[in-house]
XYZ file of C-alpha atoms in Angstrom:
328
model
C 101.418 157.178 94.559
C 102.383 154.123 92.524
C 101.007 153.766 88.828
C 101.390 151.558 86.365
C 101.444 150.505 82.437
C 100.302 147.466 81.149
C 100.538 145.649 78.046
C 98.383 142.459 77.803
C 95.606 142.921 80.121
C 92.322 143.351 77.875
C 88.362 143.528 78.442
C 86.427 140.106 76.964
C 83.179 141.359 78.266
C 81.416 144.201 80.334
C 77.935 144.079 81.837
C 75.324 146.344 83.647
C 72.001 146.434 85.665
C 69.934 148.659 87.098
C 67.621 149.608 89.345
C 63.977 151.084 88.351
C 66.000 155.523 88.672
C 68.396 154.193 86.758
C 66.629 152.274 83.944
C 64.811 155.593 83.626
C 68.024 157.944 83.301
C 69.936 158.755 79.474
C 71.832 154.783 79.742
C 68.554 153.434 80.476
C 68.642 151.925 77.135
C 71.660 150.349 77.572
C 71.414 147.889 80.357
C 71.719 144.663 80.101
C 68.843 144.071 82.573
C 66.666 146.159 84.526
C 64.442 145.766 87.941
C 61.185 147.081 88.967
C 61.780 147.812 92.702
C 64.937 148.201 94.642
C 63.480 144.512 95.669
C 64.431 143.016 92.121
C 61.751 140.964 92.671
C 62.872 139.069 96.002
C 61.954 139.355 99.952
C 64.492 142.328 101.104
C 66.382 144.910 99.843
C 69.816 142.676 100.830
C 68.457 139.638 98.883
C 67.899 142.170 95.766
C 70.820 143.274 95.855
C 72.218 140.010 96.022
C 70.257 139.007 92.584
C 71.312 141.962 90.896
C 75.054 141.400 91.195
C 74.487 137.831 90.801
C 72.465 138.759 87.563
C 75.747 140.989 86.358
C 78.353 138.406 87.202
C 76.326 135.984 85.272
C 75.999 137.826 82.033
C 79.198 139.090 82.219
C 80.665 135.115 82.364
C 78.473 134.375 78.794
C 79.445 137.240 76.807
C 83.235 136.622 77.676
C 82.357 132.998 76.926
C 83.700 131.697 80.348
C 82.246 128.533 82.131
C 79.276 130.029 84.913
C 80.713 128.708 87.506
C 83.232 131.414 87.543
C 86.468 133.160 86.540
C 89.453 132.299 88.067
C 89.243 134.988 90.082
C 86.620 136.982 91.242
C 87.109 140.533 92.772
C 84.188 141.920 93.994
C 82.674 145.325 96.305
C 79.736 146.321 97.577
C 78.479 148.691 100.500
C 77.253 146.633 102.967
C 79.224 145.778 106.350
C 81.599 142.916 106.094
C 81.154 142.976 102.135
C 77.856 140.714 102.998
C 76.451 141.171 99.763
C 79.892 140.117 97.867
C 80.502 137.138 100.040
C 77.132 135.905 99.909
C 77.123 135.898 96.189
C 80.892 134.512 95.954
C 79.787 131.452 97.701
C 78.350 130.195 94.648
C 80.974 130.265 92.449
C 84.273 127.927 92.115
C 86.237 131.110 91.726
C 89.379 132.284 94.108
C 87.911 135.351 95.680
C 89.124 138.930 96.624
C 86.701 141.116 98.798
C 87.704 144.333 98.453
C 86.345 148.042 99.663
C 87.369 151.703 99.140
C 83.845 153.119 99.068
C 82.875 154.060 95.970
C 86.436 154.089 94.504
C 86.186 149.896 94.757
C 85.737 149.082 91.158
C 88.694 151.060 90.286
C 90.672 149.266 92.642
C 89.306 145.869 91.476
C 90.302 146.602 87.818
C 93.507 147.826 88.555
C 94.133 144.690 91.279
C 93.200 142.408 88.648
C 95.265 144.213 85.876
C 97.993 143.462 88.138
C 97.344 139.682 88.684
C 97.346 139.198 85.213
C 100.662 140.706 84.347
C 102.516 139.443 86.988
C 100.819 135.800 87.252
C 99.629 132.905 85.941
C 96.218 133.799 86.092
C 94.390 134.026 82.964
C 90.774 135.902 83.896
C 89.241 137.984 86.453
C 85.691 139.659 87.008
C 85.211 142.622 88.860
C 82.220 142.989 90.044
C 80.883 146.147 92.178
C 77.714 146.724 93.541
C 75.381 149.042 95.257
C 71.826 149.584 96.398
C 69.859 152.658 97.213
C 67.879 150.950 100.165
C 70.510 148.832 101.910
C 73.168 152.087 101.777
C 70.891 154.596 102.859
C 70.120 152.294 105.898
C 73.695 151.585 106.411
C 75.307 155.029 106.451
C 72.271 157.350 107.245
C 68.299 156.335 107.932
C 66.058 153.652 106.544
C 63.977 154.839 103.899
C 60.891 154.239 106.100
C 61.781 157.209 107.965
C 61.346 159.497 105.278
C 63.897 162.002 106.304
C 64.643 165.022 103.983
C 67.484 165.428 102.086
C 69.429 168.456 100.970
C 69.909 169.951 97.798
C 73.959 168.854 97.827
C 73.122 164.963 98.395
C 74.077 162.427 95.891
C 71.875 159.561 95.372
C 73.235 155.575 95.873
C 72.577 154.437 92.305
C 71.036 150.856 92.425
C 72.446 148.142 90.407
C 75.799 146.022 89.738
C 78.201 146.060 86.900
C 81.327 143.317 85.885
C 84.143 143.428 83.689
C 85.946 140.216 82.455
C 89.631 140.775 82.001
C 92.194 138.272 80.421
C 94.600 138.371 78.515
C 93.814 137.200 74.999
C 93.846 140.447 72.928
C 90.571 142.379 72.267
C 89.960 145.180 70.755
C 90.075 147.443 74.148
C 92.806 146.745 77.018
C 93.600 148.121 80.577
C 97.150 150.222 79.256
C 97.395 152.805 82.364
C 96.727 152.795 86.386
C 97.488 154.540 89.798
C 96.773 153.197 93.067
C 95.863 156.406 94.698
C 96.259 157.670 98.674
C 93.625 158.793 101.369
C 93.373 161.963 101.826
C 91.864 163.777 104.303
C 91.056 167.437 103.688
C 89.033 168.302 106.881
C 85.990 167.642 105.054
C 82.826 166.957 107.671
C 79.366 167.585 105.346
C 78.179 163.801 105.137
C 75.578 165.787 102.579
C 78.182 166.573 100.194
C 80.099 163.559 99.514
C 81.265 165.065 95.847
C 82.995 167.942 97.742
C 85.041 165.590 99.972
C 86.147 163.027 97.375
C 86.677 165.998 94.757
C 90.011 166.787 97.040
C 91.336 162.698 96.181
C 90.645 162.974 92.937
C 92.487 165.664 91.905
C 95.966 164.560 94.312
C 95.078 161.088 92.000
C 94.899 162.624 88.685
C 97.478 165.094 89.000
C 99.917 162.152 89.945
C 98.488 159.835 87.232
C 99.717 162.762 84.925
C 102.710 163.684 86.420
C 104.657 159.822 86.619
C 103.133 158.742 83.573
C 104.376 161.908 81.906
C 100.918 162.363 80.494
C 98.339 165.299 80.251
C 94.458 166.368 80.024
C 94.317 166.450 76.611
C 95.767 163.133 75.630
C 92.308 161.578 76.364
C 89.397 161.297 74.748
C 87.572 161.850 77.908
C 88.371 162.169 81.353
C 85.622 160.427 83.709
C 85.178 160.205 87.281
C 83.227 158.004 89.627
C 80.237 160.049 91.375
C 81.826 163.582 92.493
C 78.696 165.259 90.933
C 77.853 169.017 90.308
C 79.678 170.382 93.107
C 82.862 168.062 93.248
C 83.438 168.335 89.581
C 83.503 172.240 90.177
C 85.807 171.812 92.816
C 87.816 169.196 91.133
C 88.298 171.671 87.520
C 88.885 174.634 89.711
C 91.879 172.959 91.444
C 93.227 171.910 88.563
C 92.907 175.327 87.182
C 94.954 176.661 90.310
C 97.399 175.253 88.980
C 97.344 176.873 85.369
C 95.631 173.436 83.904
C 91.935 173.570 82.103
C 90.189 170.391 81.658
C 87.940 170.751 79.310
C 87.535 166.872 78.312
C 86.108 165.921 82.006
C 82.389 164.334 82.894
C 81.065 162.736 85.726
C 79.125 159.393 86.045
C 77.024 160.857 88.725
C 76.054 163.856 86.342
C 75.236 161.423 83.518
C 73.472 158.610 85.149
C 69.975 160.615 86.135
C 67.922 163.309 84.099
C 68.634 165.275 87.556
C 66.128 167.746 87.460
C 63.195 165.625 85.953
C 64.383 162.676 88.240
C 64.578 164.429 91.513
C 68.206 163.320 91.663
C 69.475 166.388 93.842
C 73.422 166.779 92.743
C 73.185 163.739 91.024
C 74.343 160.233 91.688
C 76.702 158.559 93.903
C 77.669 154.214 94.793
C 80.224 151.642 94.223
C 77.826 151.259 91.195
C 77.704 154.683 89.674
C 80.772 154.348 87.525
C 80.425 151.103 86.376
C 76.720 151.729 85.144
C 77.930 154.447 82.963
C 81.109 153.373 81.694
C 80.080 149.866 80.928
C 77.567 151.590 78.779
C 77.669 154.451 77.030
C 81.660 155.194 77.577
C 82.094 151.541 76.389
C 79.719 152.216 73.551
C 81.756 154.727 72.231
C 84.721 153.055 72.327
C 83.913 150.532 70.325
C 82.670 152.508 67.863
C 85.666 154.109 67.668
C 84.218 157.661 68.910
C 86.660 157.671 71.796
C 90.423 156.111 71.685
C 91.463 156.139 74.944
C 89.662 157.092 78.333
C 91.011 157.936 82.127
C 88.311 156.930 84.287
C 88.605 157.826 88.351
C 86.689 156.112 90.803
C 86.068 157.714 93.630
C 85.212 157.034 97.444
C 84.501 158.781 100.182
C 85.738 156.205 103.626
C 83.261 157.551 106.194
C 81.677 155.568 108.868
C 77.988 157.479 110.387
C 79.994 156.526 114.094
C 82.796 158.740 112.766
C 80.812 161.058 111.841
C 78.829 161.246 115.182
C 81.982 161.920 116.918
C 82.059 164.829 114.301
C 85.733 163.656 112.731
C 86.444 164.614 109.453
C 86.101 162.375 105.823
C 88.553 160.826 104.242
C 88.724 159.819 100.600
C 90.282 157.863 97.912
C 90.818 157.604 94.087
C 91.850 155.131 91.928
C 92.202 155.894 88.469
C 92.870 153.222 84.972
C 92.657 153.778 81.067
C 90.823 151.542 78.788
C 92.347 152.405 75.558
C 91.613 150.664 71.887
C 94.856 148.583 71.320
């Protein structure tokens, strides 16, 4: 796996919003905007998606103090087949544009792309923007809500809503410093109702390489994050590492933190390209500008199945991308 350092890539702006779960969930408070419905107001669950990442991308472009027509380059991800929701909302905007998709492992990927760009280019801003909806996923990789099926105790929940981050490279006080691209995996995995456990498999072959060519360790951040492996992937993912004689004691999840999961019905919590975003853009970014954290390794990641895939009963495979935010 390749990773990376950086030295001039830093954040001008973050933004989240959320769907009605999530506004009630512990970051609730911390949105920039919340919906009602899954709708967010409009016709169909595609079109409210649409508004929502529209919404993010949006705020996002006046607290960096960028013109809203666009960055120079927008990188977006969302869900939906042929990125529809992405492309749909990039067609309003003057910006150079970069579709991209590893599941829920996508706004990893977009940071870490756009880190790149930065360094190595003339380019001098990006937005990522990733995105994901409850109704338009559960209708594009299982049933439509109307059908009412039940779900197991090991599902994850799509969280609802978008989130953007404005890189550049004027100096802030937080910057992208650290990155790995990481590899699919495929462990053999075939439960489509336990996503965490698949992905938990990536995450570790991406952290333990993040560690290992950066010469760094656990312990030399504040907190170690990951995308939306959940109760049972997080288990999973701590005991591999302790296998190997390593105990993480500085690791959360975004899709433990993002519902009350008992009170909120959330199962084992929640999943989406969203799910990371919508807690890191608020309460991990929070604390790092109040100087509570110094310097955190978040992991996005994705599980690449495809329900025709899994019909033909072949296994999962999965992705993470990992990248430090760090206060310079």
């Amino acid at each position: 796996m390749q990773s990376y350092r950086f030295e001039n890539v830093y954040i001008k702006s973050v933004s989240a919003v959320a769907g009605p779960k999530e506004k009630d969930g512990p970051c609730g408070n911390l949105f920039d905007k919340t919906y009602t419905s899954l709708y967010a107001e409009k016709k169909t669950l595609e079109e409210g998606e649409k508004t929502m990442q529209e919404d993010a991308i949006n705020i996002a472009l006046i607290k960096a103090g960028l013109d809203i027509k666009g960055p120079e380059l927008l990188i977006s991800a969302d869900l939906n087949n042929q990125l529809a929701c992405s492309s749909k909302v990039a067609s309003s905007y003057i910006s150079s544009f970069l579709g991209i998709y590893s599941a829920c492992a996508s706004s990893a990927e977009g940071v870490i792309l756009a880190s790149l760009l930065l360094e190595r280019s003339n380019i001098k801003n990006a937005l990522i923007s990733s995105t994901s909806s409850f109704g338009t996923a559960e209708r594009q990789f299982r049933y439509p809500l109307e059908y009412g099926i039940p779900k197991k105790q090991t599902t994850t929940l799509t969280v609802t809503g978008s989130g953007s981050m404005v890189l550049g490279k004027k100096t802030t006080d937080l910057k992208i410093t650290e990155a790995t691209l990481g590899k699919v995996f495929d462990p053999g995995w075939k439960d489509v109702n336990d996503m965490g456990g698949a992905m938990s498999f990536a995450a570790y072959k991406t952290l333990k390489s993040h560690f290992e060519n950066l010469g760094t360790k656990p312990s030399d951040y504040d907190l170690i994050i990951t995308g939306d492996l959940s109760i049972i992937g997080s288990n999973i993912l701590l005991d591999l590492f302790k296998e190997e004689g390593i105990e993480i004691k500085n690791h959360n999840d975004a899709g433990k933190i993002i519902y009350q999961r008992e009170k909120q019905k959330a199962f084992c919590g929640g999943s989406g390209i969203a799910c990371l975003p919508l807690v890191a853009y608020t309460k991990i970014y929070e604390k790092l500008k109040k100087k509570e954290y110094r310097k955190v390794l978040l992991a996005a990641t994705g599980a690449l199945f495809d329900p025709v895939y899994v019909q033909q009963k072949q296994s999962i495979p999965a992705i993470c991308h990992c990248y430090t935010i760090e206060r310079g």
